[in-house]
């Protein structure tokens, strides 16, 4: 097991948003985190990155307790987080954005090798290496954001709403990229609202509702599950 979240509670000041949630991700696995708007999906990712602190429970990564480990140290341990809505550095080039992803010592040592791997997975980025990020399409910026996360040598890549606002053709390309990343031995935990899309890609899924975990299991078991349908569509 690579990521093991056990019984965490998360509060924003005095307002609790996550109740007793347990989630795990195995090595080389793709896991979908599903749920309606406001269900706590992004908060889970932010808690793993330590952008938000959890009150109770524990988080282990690669058999190490990281509940009190600061954000930058978690990145060095192998956790990369691609935030929602891409958030590339708009006035920097593609190459500059990628270089910033390799900020810690181990990643800097592997910069050249990492770039070679990135350009094999994202060939469009090599062609556009000197282009300003703000001049790229939404799909290209999403690819850049994911590639920048890969430059940190992650064991776990967390991606928040990777398909938001993308065309079907770009989504199809991105699905292939996700599968290529997992084939490299990197685990992926991603947030998505399109249930069928997410479960068609992932090995397993977790469904949140109002900050609570309501069901989890293998993708094939969840895709037509009535309880999952009820969470998204109601009675």
Tab-separated table of N, CA and C in Angstrom, residues 26-198:
chain	number	residue	atom	x	y	z
A	26	UNK	N	-2.958	1.736	-3.705
A	26	UNK	CA	-1.848	0.796	-3.818
A	26	UNK	C	-0.837	1.264	-4.858
A	27	UNK	N	0.333	0.700	-4.818
A	27	UNK	CA	1.367	1.043	-5.790
A	27	UNK	C	0.922	0.620	-7.197
A	28	UNK	N	1.111	1.517	-8.159
A	28	UNK	CA	0.756	1.229	-9.541
A	28	UNK	C	-0.733	1.165	-9.800
A	29	UNK	N	-1.524	1.845	-8.981
A	29	UNK	CA	-2.978	1.784	-9.082
A	29	UNK	C	-3.549	3.165	-9.408
A	30	UNK	N	-4.674	3.173	-10.151
A	30	UNK	CA	-5.398	4.403	-10.417
A	30	UNK	C	-6.720	4.362	-9.653
A	31	UNK	N	-6.943	5.368	-8.808
A	31	UNK	CA	-8.117	5.397	-7.940
A	31	UNK	C	-8.872	6.703	-8.167
A	32	UNK	N	-10.197	6.596	-8.317
A	32	UNK	CA	-11.054	7.761	-8.523
A	32	UNK	C	-11.740	8.150	-7.226
A	33	UNK	N	-11.772	9.454	-6.963
A	33	UNK	CA	-12.478	10.010	-5.811
A	33	UNK	C	-13.678	10.763	-6.361
A	34	UNK	N	-14.868	10.250	-6.079
A	34	UNK	CA	-16.089	10.730	-6.713
A	34	UNK	C	-17.032	11.362	-5.700
A	35	UNK	N	-17.945	12.177	-6.209
A	35	UNK	CA	-18.948	12.775	-5.348
A	35	UNK	C	-19.468	14.065	-5.946
A	36	UNK	N	-20.655	14.503	-5.516
A	36	UNK	CA	-21.209	15.775	-6.009
A	36	UNK	C	-20.364	16.961	-5.548
A	37	UNK	N	-20.679	18.129	-6.073
A	37	UNK	CA	-20.021	19.357	-5.617
A	37	UNK	C	-20.180	19.521	-4.110
A	38	UNK	N	-19.083	19.901	-3.448
A	38	UNK	CA	-19.141	20.140	-2.015
A	38	UNK	C	-19.090	18.899	-1.156
A	39	UNK	N	-18.774	17.764	-1.761
A	39	UNK	CA	-18.766	16.505	-0.991
A	39	UNK	C	-17.460	16.282	-0.229
A	40	UNK	N	-16.426	17.070	-0.545
A	40	UNK	CA	-15.162	16.958	0.185
A	40	UNK	C	-14.021	16.342	-0.590
A	41	UNK	N	-14.204	16.150	-1.895
A	41	UNK	CA	-13.183	15.481	-2.707
A	41	UNK	C	-11.865	16.262	-2.719
A	42	UNK	N	-11.941	17.546	-3.047
A	42	UNK	CA	-10.728	18.368	-3.106
A	42	UNK	C	-10.095	18.510	-1.732
A	43	UNK	N	-10.915	18.547	-0.704
A	43	UNK	CA	-10.393	18.649	0.664
A	43	UNK	C	-9.539	17.442	1.015
A	44	UNK	N	-9.924	16.263	0.547
A	44	UNK	CA	-9.121	15.053	0.795
A	44	UNK	C	-7.737	15.211	0.168
A	45	UNK	N	-7.686	15.647	-1.096
A	45	UNK	CA	-6.396	15.837	-1.754
A	45	UNK	C	-5.574	16.902	-1.033
A	46	UNK	N	-6.226	17.987	-0.669
A	46	UNK	CA	-5.517	19.066	0.036
A	46	UNK	C	-4.984	18.608	1.385
A	47	UNK	N	-5.685	17.677	2.015
A	47	UNK	CA	-5.224	17.144	3.303
A	47	UNK	C	-4.005	16.252	3.115
A	48	UNK	N	-4.007	15.460	2.050
A	48	UNK	CA	-2.840	14.612	1.762
A	48	UNK	C	-1.614	15.480	1.489
A	49	UNK	N	-1.818	16.631	0.835
A	49	UNK	CA	-0.710	17.557	0.555
A	49	UNK	C	-0.355	18.434	1.748
A	50	UNK	N	-1.190	18.400	2.790
A	50	UNK	CA	-1.027	19.234	3.980
A	50	UNK	C	-1.327	20.709	3.701
A	51	UNK	N	-2.107	20.978	2.659
A	51	UNK	CA	-2.621	22.330	2.464
A	51	UNK	C	-3.744	22.600	3.465
A	52	UNK	N	-4.345	21.509	3.928
A	52	UNK	CA	-5.356	21.544	4.980
A	52	UNK	C	-4.955	20.511	6.021
A	53	UNK	N	-5.102	20.818	7.287
A	53	UNK	CA	-4.707	19.896	8.350
A	53	UNK	C	-5.891	19.032	8.777
A	54	UNK	N	-5.615	17.783	9.079
A	54	UNK	CA	-6.677	16.927	9.614
A	54	UNK	C	-6.581	16.902	11.136
A	55	UNK	N	-7.730	16.713	11.775
A	55	UNK	CA	-7.793	16.767	13.221
A	55	UNK	C	-7.530	15.398	13.845
A	56	UNK	N	-8.246	14.401	13.415
A	56	UNK	CA	-8.095	13.045	13.957
A	56	UNK	C	-7.621	12.107	12.861
A	57	UNK	N	-7.333	10.866	13.239
A	57	UNK	CA	-6.902	9.876	12.259
A	57	UNK	C	-5.442	10.016	11.884
A	58	UNK	N	-5.044	9.330	10.818
A	58	UNK	CA	-3.632	9.321	10.412
A	58	UNK	C	-3.509	9.192	8.902
A	59	UNK	N	-2.367	9.628	8.392
A	59	UNK	CA	-2.031	9.457	6.977
A	59	UNK	C	-0.636	8.853	6.900
A	60	UNK	N	-0.544	7.684	6.297
A	60	UNK	CA	0.742	7.033	6.044
A	60	UNK	C	1.024	7.069	4.544
A	61	UNK	N	2.271	7.315	4.203
A	61	UNK	CA	2.697	7.268	2.804
A	61	UNK	C	3.939	6.414	2.700
A	62	UNK	N	3.851	5.366	1.905
A	62	UNK	CA	4.979	4.450	1.731
A	62	UNK	C	5.465	3.932	3.087
A	63	UNK	N	4.495	3.579	3.942
A	63	UNK	CA	4.741	3.010	5.281
A	63	UNK	C	5.340	4.005	6.273
A	64	UNK	N	5.277	5.293	5.959
A	64	UNK	CA	5.775	6.331	6.868
A	64	UNK	C	4.618	7.234	7.296
A	65	UNK	N	4.490	7.483	8.580
A	65	UNK	CA	3.470	8.397	9.078
A	65	UNK	C	3.835	9.823	8.668
A	66	UNK	N	2.956	10.474	7.927
A	66	UNK	CA	3.268	11.822	7.431
A	66	UNK	C	2.292	12.875	7.967
A	67	UNK	N	1.482	12.512	8.946
A	67	UNK	CA	0.455	13.433	9.454
A	67	UNK	C	1.023	14.780	9.882
A	68	UNK	N	2.252	14.811	10.368
A	68	UNK	CA	2.865	16.061	10.822
A	68	UNK	C	4.006	16.529	9.923
A	69	UNK	N	4.134	15.917	8.758
A	69	UNK	CA	5.207	16.284	7.820
A	69	UNK	C	4.755	17.485	6.988
A	70	UNK	N	5.577	18.556	6.874
A	70	UNK	CA	5.177	19.739	6.114
A	70	UNK	C	5.031	19.449	4.618
A	71	UNK	N	4.342	20.332	3.939
A	71	UNK	CA	3.991	20.123	2.529
A	71	UNK	C	5.212	19.874	1.650
A	72	UNK	N	6.243	20.703	1.788
A	72	UNK	CA	7.392	20.558	0.894
A	72	UNK	C	8.115	19.233	1.107
A	73	UNK	N	8.082	18.727	2.327
A	73	UNK	CA	8.702	17.435	2.593
A	73	UNK	C	7.879	16.294	1.992
A	74	UNK	N	6.568	16.462	1.959
A	74	UNK	CA	5.719	15.432	1.351
A	74	UNK	C	5.999	15.331	-0.149
A	75	UNK	N	6.263	16.477	-0.765
A	75	UNK	CA	6.628	16.474	-2.181
A	75	UNK	C	7.930	15.705	-2.398
A	76	UNK	N	8.892	15.926	-1.533
A	76	UNK	CA	10.163	15.212	-1.642
A	76	UNK	C	9.990	13.712	-1.433
A	77	UNK	N	9.014	13.323	-0.601
A	77	UNK	CA	8.753	11.898	-0.371
A	77	UNK	C	8.113	11.232	-1.577
A	78	UNK	N	7.514	12.044	-2.469
A	78	UNK	CA	6.949	11.454	-3.679
A	78	UNK	C	5.474	11.713	-3.902
A	79	UNK	N	4.939	12.799	-3.333
A	79	UNK	CA	3.540	13.165	-3.538
A	79	UNK	C	3.480	14.441	-4.369
A	80	UNK	N	2.881	14.356	-5.559
A	80	UNK	CA	2.684	15.536	-6.404
A	80	UNK	C	1.196	15.807	-6.532
A	81	UNK	N	0.828	17.068	-6.443
A	81	UNK	CA	-0.577	17.470	-6.426
A	81	UNK	C	-0.816	18.480	-7.539
A	82	UNK	N	-1.650	18.104	-8.501
A	82	UNK	CA	-2.052	19.006	-9.583
A	82	UNK	C	-3.406	19.586	-9.206
A	83	UNK	N	-3.425	20.865	-8.904
A	83	UNK	CA	-4.633	21.513	-8.404
A	83	UNK	C	-5.678	21.700	-9.505
A	84	UNK	N	-6.899	21.946	-9.082
A	84	UNK	CA	-7.999	22.183	-10.013
A	84	UNK	C	-7.726	23.429	-10.855
A	85	UNK	N	-8.221	23.421	-12.076
A	85	UNK	CA	-8.112	24.535	-13.029
A	85	UNK	C	-6.662	24.854	-13.382
A	86	UNK	N	-5.850	23.815	-13.455
A	86	UNK	CA	-4.511	23.828	-14.047
A	86	UNK	C	-3.483	24.669	-13.302
A	87	UNK	N	-3.680	25.974	-13.198
A	87	UNK	CA	-2.800	26.852	-12.415
A	87	UNK	C	-1.329	26.765	-12.826
A	88	UNK	N	-1.096	26.809	-14.120
A	88	UNK	CA	0.274	26.934	-14.606
A	88	UNK	C	0.736	28.374	-14.372
A	89	UNK	N	2.035	28.594	-14.520
A	89	UNK	CA	2.558	29.960	-14.435
A	89	UNK	C	2.396	30.595	-15.817
A	90	UNK	N	1.418	31.482	-15.999
A	90	UNK	CA	1.015	31.904	-17.345
A	90	UNK	C	2.072	32.678	-18.124
A	91	UNK	N	2.913	33.427	-17.425
A	91	UNK	CA	3.882	34.290	-18.110
A	91	UNK	C	5.261	33.632	-18.223
A	92	UNK	N	5.333	32.336	-17.877
A	92	UNK	CA	6.566	31.568	-18.074
A	92	UNK	C	6.378	30.595	-19.236
A	93	UNK	N	7.481	30.175	-19.828
A	93	UNK	CA	7.403	29.218	-20.933
A	93	UNK	C	7.092	27.819	-20.418
A	94	UNK	N	6.799	26.941	-21.347
A	94	UNK	CA	6.576	25.538	-21.008
A	94	UNK	C	7.791	24.967	-20.289
A	95	UNK	N	8.972	25.213	-20.833
A	95	UNK	CA	10.202	24.706	-20.220
A	95	UNK	C	10.397	25.256	-18.815
A	96	UNK	N	10.133	26.531	-18.625
A	96	UNK	CA	10.282	27.137	-17.293
A	96	UNK	C	9.299	26.533	-16.297
A	97	UNK	N	8.067	26.307	-16.741
A	97	UNK	CA	7.085	25.653	-15.881
A	97	UNK	C	7.555	24.259	-15.477
A	98	UNK	N	8.064	23.504	-16.430
A	98	UNK	CA	8.527	22.150	-16.136
A	98	UNK	C	9.723	22.170	-15.187
A	99	UNK	N	10.625	23.093	-15.409
A	99	UNK	CA	11.809	23.178	-14.553
A	99	UNK	C	11.435	23.489	-13.111
A	100	UNK	N	10.409	24.311	-12.918
A	100	UNK	CA	9.963	24.632	-11.567
A	100	UNK	C	9.377	23.412	-10.865
A	101	UNK	N	8.870	22.463	-11.638
A	101	UNK	CA	8.360	21.230	-11.044
A	101	UNK	C	9.452	20.377	-10.436
A	102	UNK	N	10.666	20.549	-10.929
A	102	UNK	CA	11.817	19.777	-10.428
A	102	UNK	C	12.595	20.607	-9.425
A	103	UNK	N	11.924	21.036	-8.359
A	103	UNK	CA	12.535	22.029	-7.470
A	103	UNK	C	13.397	21.423	-6.373
A	104	UNK	N	13.109	20.184	-5.941
A	104	UNK	CA	13.885	19.640	-4.823
A	104	UNK	C	15.142	18.917	-5.331
A	105	UNK	N	16.129	18.683	-4.475
A	105	UNK	CA	17.441	18.194	-4.924
A	105	UNK	C	17.403	16.932	-5.784
A	106	UNK	N	16.629	15.918	-5.379
A	106	UNK	CA	16.571	14.679	-6.157
A	106	UNK	C	16.015	14.935	-7.555
A	107	UNK	N	14.996	15.783	-7.628
A	107	UNK	CA	14.381	16.082	-8.923
A	107	UNK	C	15.333	16.888	-9.806
A	108	UNK	N	16.087	17.801	-9.200
A	108	UNK	CA	17.041	18.592	-9.972
A	108	UNK	C	18.122	17.702	-10.587
A	109	UNK	N	18.559	16.708	-9.834
A	109	UNK	CA	19.574	15.779	-10.342
A	109	UNK	C	19.078	15.011	-11.560
A	110	UNK	N	17.771	14.760	-11.590
A	110	UNK	CA	17.180	13.957	-12.662
A	110	UNK	C	16.492	14.812	-13.732
A	111	UNK	N	16.769	16.110	-13.735
A	111	UNK	CA	16.047	17.037	-14.612
A	111	UNK	C	16.081	16.611	-16.076
A	112	UNK	N	17.257	16.312	-16.571
A	112	UNK	CA	17.400	15.949	-17.987
A	112	UNK	C	16.655	14.659	-18.314
A	113	UNK	N	16.817	13.645	-17.464
A	113	UNK	CA	16.116	12.375	-17.682
A	113	UNK	C	14.610	12.550	-17.589
A	114	UNK	N	14.184	13.379	-16.637
A	114	UNK	CA	12.750	13.613	-16.460
A	114	UNK	C	12.150	14.300	-17.681
A	115	UNK	N	12.869	15.267	-18.223
A	115	UNK	CA	12.379	15.958	-19.415
A	115	UNK	C	12.224	14.993	-20.585
A	116	UNK	N	13.192	14.091	-20.744
A	116	UNK	CA	13.108	13.103	-21.827
A	116	UNK	C	11.867	12.233	-21.682
A	117	UNK	N	11.584	11.806	-20.450
A	117	UNK	CA	10.401	10.981	-20.195
A	117	UNK	C	9.116	11.770	-20.430
A	118	UNK	N	9.126	13.022	-19.957
A	118	UNK	CA	7.942	13.878	-20.115
A	118	UNK	C	7.624	14.092	-21.589
A	119	UNK	N	8.642	14.329	-22.387
A	119	UNK	CA	8.401	14.601	-23.801
A	119	UNK	C	7.928	13.366	-24.554
A	120	UNK	N	8.238	12.181	-24.039
A	120	UNK	CA	7.699	10.962	-24.648
A	120	UNK	C	6.215	10.804	-24.337
A	121	UNK	N	5.843	11.182	-23.112
A	121	UNK	CA	4.437	11.076	-22.706
A	121	UNK	C	3.617	12.237	-23.262
A	122	UNK	N	4.235	13.435	-23.312
A	122	UNK	CA	3.551	14.651	-23.774
A	122	UNK	C	4.338	15.258	-24.947
A	123	UNK	N	4.302	14.649	-26.121
A	123	UNK	CA	5.114	15.156	-27.242
A	123	UNK	C	4.788	16.595	-27.634
A	124	UNK	N	3.551	17.041	-27.416
A	124	UNK	CA	3.189	18.422	-27.771
A	124	UNK	C	3.988	19.434	-26.958
A	125	UNK	N	4.348	19.064	-25.740
A	125	UNK	CA	5.069	20.003	-24.885
A	125	UNK	C	6.493	20.246	-25.381
A	126	UNK	N	7.090	19.250	-25.975
A	126	UNK	CA	8.443	19.444	-26.524
A	126	UNK	C	8.409	20.445	-27.667
A	127	UNK	N	7.389	20.320	-28.516
A	127	UNK	CA	7.247	21.236	-29.653
A	127	UNK	C	7.025	22.667	-29.162
A	128	UNK	N	6.339	22.799	-28.022
A	128	UNK	CA	5.960	24.118	-27.509
A	128	UNK	C	6.830	24.557	-26.319
A	129	UNK	N	8.006	24.000	-26.189
A	129	UNK	CA	8.830	24.237	-24.992
A	129	UNK	C	9.156	25.708	-24.762
A	130	UNK	N	9.226	26.515	-25.826
A	130	UNK	CA	9.549	27.936	-25.671
A	130	UNK	C	8.319	28.835	-25.723
A	131	UNK	N	7.142	28.231	-25.724
A	131	UNK	CA	5.901	28.994	-25.801
A	131	UNK	C	5.432	29.394	-24.406
A	132	UNK	N	4.895	30.585	-24.266
A	132	UNK	CA	4.345	31.026	-22.986
A	132	UNK	C	3.107	30.198	-22.652
A	133	UNK	N	2.986	29.793	-21.409
A	133	UNK	CA	1.892	28.922	-20.992
A	133	UNK	C	0.525	29.553	-21.240
A	134	UNK	N	0.429	30.879	-21.081
A	134	UNK	CA	-0.876	31.550	-21.210
A	134	UNK	C	-1.401	31.523	-22.639
A	135	UNK	N	-0.544	31.252	-23.613
A	135	UNK	CA	-0.968	31.235	-25.016
A	135	UNK	C	-1.410	29.845	-25.469
A	136	UNK	N	-1.370	28.886	-24.584
A	136	UNK	CA	-1.748	27.521	-24.929
A	136	UNK	C	-3.238	27.294	-24.697
A	137	UNK	N	-3.774	26.262	-25.349
A	137	UNK	CA	-5.175	25.907	-25.151
A	137	UNK	C	-5.371	25.323	-23.751
A	138	UNK	N	-6.639	25.199	-23.342
A	138	UNK	CA	-6.931	24.637	-22.026
A	138	UNK	C	-6.409	23.223	-21.878
A	139	UNK	N	-6.560	22.426	-22.915
A	139	UNK	CA	-6.061	21.046	-22.863
A	139	UNK	C	-4.552	20.981	-22.751
A	140	UNK	N	-3.871	21.859	-23.482
A	140	UNK	CA	-2.412	21.894	-23.423
A	140	UNK	C	-1.938	22.365	-22.054
A	141	UNK	N	-2.645	23.329	-21.468
A	141	UNK	CA	-2.272	23.786	-20.130
A	141	UNK	C	-2.485	22.688	-19.089
A	142	UNK	N	-3.538	21.891	-19.270
A	142	UNK	CA	-3.749	20.782	-18.349
A	142	UNK	C	-2.622	19.761	-18.465
A	143	UNK	N	-2.215	19.466	-19.673
A	143	UNK	CA	-1.089	18.555	-19.877
A	143	UNK	C	0.178	19.111	-19.239
A	144	UNK	N	0.391	20.410	-19.377
A	144	UNK	CA	1.569	21.052	-18.779
A	144	UNK	C	1.524	20.949	-17.257
A	145	UNK	N	0.348	21.173	-16.670
A	145	UNK	CA	0.221	21.092	-15.214
A	145	UNK	C	0.530	19.683	-14.713
A	146	UNK	N	0.034	18.681	-15.420
A	146	UNK	CA	0.304	17.294	-15.032
A	146	UNK	C	1.785	16.970	-15.220
A	147	UNK	N	2.333	17.409	-16.352
A	147	UNK	CA	3.754	17.159	-16.625
A	147	UNK	C	4.637	17.833	-15.579
A	148	UNK	N	4.272	19.036	-15.171
A	148	UNK	CA	5.035	19.735	-14.126
A	148	UNK	C	5.012	18.935	-12.823
A	149	UNK	N	3.854	18.361	-12.502
A	149	UNK	CA	3.768	17.494	-11.327
A	149	UNK	C	4.656	16.269	-11.452
A	150	UNK	N	4.777	15.749	-12.660
A	150	UNK	CA	5.616	14.566	-12.900
A	150	UNK	C	7.104	14.877	-12.732
A	151	UNK	N	7.481	16.128	-12.933
A	151	UNK	CA	8.885	16.511	-12.832
A	151	UNK	C	9.416	16.378	-11.408
A	152	UNK	N	8.527	16.301	-10.429
A	152	UNK	CA	8.947	16.153	-9.034
A	152	UNK	C	9.227	14.725	-8.631
A	153	UNK	N	9.259	13.806	-9.600
A	153	UNK	CA	9.527	12.380	-9.371
A	153	UNK	C	8.518	11.753	-8.398
A	154	UNK	N	7.230	11.889	-8.695
A	154	UNK	CA	6.231	11.373	-7.758
A	154	UNK	C	6.105	9.859	-7.771
A	155	UNK	N	5.768	9.327	-6.620
A	155	UNK	CA	5.283	7.955	-6.523
A	155	UNK	C	3.760	7.955	-6.594
A	156	UNK	N	3.172	9.082	-6.139
A	156	UNK	CA	1.724	9.292	-6.192
A	156	UNK	C	1.450	10.642	-6.850
A	157	UNK	N	0.638	10.606	-7.900
A	157	UNK	CA	0.220	11.821	-8.582
A	157	UNK	C	-1.262	12.044	-8.276
A	158	UNK	N	-1.582	13.163	-7.637
A	158	UNK	CA	-2.965	13.506	-7.332
A	158	UNK	C	-3.408	14.615	-8.275
A	159	UNK	N	-4.545	14.410	-8.942
A	159	UNK	CA	-5.019	15.371	-9.935
A	159	UNK	C	-6.475	15.718	-9.633
A	160	UNK	N	-6.739	17.010	-9.492
A	160	UNK	CA	-8.070	17.499	-9.140
A	160	UNK	C	-8.799	17.963	-10.400
A	161	UNK	N	-9.890	17.279	-10.748
A	161	UNK	CA	-10.729	17.610	-11.906
A	161	UNK	C	-9.912	17.758	-13.193
A	162	UNK	N	-9.223	16.696	-13.624
A	162	UNK	CA	-8.356	16.822	-14.800
A	162	UNK	C	-9.096	17.096	-16.106
A	163	UNK	N	-10.379	16.737	-16.190
A	163	UNK	CA	-11.092	16.841	-17.462
A	163	UNK	C	-12.010	18.063	-17.534
A	164	UNK	N	-11.950	18.917	-16.535
A	164	UNK	CA	-12.845	20.061	-16.449
A	164	UNK	C	-12.664	21.006	-17.640
A	165	UNK	N	-13.731	21.205	-18.399
A	165	UNK	CA	-13.711	22.162	-19.497
A	165	UNK	C	-12.988	21.719	-20.752
A	166	UNK	N	-12.626	20.441	-20.845
A	166	UNK	CA	-11.875	19.953	-21.999
A	166	UNK	C	-12.802	19.330	-23.045
A	167	UNK	N	-12.388	19.375	-24.301
A	167	UNK	CA	-13.160	18.772	-25.380
A	167	UNK	C	-13.039	17.254	-25.319
A	168	UNK	N	-13.991	16.517	-25.891
A	168	UNK	CA	-13.919	15.050	-25.898
A	168	UNK	C	-12.620	14.510	-26.494
A	169	UNK	N	-12.100	15.166	-27.519
A	169	UNK	CA	-10.863	14.693	-28.140
A	169	UNK	C	-9.671	14.832	-27.185
A	170	UNK	N	-9.604	15.959	-26.504
A	170	UNK	CA	-8.514	16.182	-25.544
A	170	UNK	C	-8.657	15.218	-24.363
A	171	UNK	N	-9.893	14.991	-23.922
A	171	UNK	CA	-10.133	14.047	-22.832
A	171	UNK	C	-9.627	12.658	-23.207
A	172	UNK	N	-9.869	12.264	-24.436
A	172	UNK	CA	-9.417	10.951	-24.910
A	172	UNK	C	-7.895	10.854	-24.849
A	173	UNK	N	-7.215	11.923	-25.254
A	173	UNK	CA	-5.745	11.943	-25.187
A	173	UNK	C	-5.264	11.855	-23.744
A	174	UNK	N	-5.966	12.560	-22.863
A	174	UNK	CA	-5.559	12.603	-21.459
A	174	UNK	C	-5.754	11.247	-20.775
A	175	UNK	N	-6.784	10.528	-21.153
A	175	UNK	CA	-7.004	9.179	-20.606
A	175	UNK	C	-5.819	8.272	-20.959
A	176	UNK	N	-5.357	8.357	-22.204
A	176	UNK	CA	-4.193	7.569	-22.626
A	176	UNK	C	-2.958	7.957	-21.829
A	177	UNK	N	-2.800	9.250	-21.587
A	177	UNK	CA	-1.655	9.735	-20.814
A	177	UNK	C	-1.699	9.189	-19.391
A	178	UNK	N	-2.878	9.193	-18.769
A	178	UNK	CA	-3.011	8.644	-17.424
A	178	UNK	C	-2.592	7.177	-17.394
A	179	UNK	N	-3.024	6.428	-18.385
A	179	UNK	CA	-2.679	5.003	-18.436
A	179	UNK	C	-1.176	4.808	-18.636
A	180	UNK	N	-0.571	5.682	-19.427
A	180	UNK	CA	0.881	5.610	-19.620
A	180	UNK	C	1.632	5.913	-18.331
A	181	UNK	N	1.122	6.878	-17.569
A	181	UNK	CA	1.764	7.232	-16.296
A	181	UNK	C	1.711	6.053	-15.331
A	182	UNK	N	0.552	5.413	-15.234
A	182	UNK	CA	0.405	4.261	-14.341
A	182	UNK	C	1.297	3.109	-14.795
A	183	UNK	N	1.458	2.948	-16.108
A	183	UNK	CA	2.324	1.880	-16.619
A	183	UNK	C	3.779	2.092	-16.230
A	184	UNK	N	4.126	3.343	-15.866
A	184	UNK	CA	5.485	3.653	-15.387
A	184	UNK	C	5.648	3.333	-13.903
A	185	UNK	N	4.581	2.835	-13.275
A	185	UNK	CA	4.646	2.464	-11.860
A	185	UNK	C	4.223	3.562	-10.915
A	186	UNK	N	3.692	4.660	-11.456
A	186	UNK	CA	3.242	5.787	-10.634
A	186	UNK	C	1.753	5.632	-10.356
A	187	UNK	N	1.363	5.756	-9.097
A	187	UNK	CA	-0.046	5.673	-8.719
A	187	UNK	C	-0.728	7.009	-8.975
A	188	UNK	N	-2.030	6.959	-9.277
A	188	UNK	CA	-2.804	8.175	-9.515
A	188	UNK	C	-4.053	8.147	-8.645
A	189	UNK	N	-4.290	9.240	-7.936
A	189	UNK	CA	-5.535	9.485	-7.216
A	189	UNK	C	-6.130	10.747	-7.815
A	190	UNK	N	-7.323	10.626	-8.418
A	190	UNK	CA	-7.887	11.788	-9.089
A	190	UNK	C	-9.344	12.022	-8.699
A	191	UNK	N	-9.718	13.297	-8.734
A	191	UNK	CA	-11.068	13.733	-8.420
A	191	UNK	C	-11.828	13.932	-9.723
A	192	UNK	N	-13.057	13.446	-9.775
A	192	UNK	CA	-13.848	13.594	-10.996
A	192	UNK	C	-15.331	13.530	-10.658
A	193	UNK	N	-16.148	14.302	-11.389
A	193	UNK	CA	-17.597	14.267	-11.191
A	193	UNK	C	-18.304	13.387	-12.216
A	194	UNK	N	-17.659	13.168	-13.356
A	194	UNK	CA	-18.228	12.285	-14.377
A	194	UNK	C	-17.972	10.836	-13.958
A	195	UNK	N	-18.985	10.203	-13.388
A	195	UNK	CA	-18.814	8.886	-12.770
A	195	UNK	C	-18.390	7.841	-13.784
A	196	UNK	N	-19.083	7.775	-14.904
A	196	UNK	CA	-18.777	6.732	-15.893
A	196	UNK	C	-17.381	6.907	-16.479
A	197	UNK	N	-17.010	8.131	-16.755
A	197	UNK	CA	-15.664	8.397	-17.269
A	197	UNK	C	-14.617	7.948	-16.259
A	198	UNK	N	-14.793	8.360	-15.014
A	198	UNK	CA	-13.803	8.051	-13.976
A	198	UNK	C	-13.673	6.549	-13.760
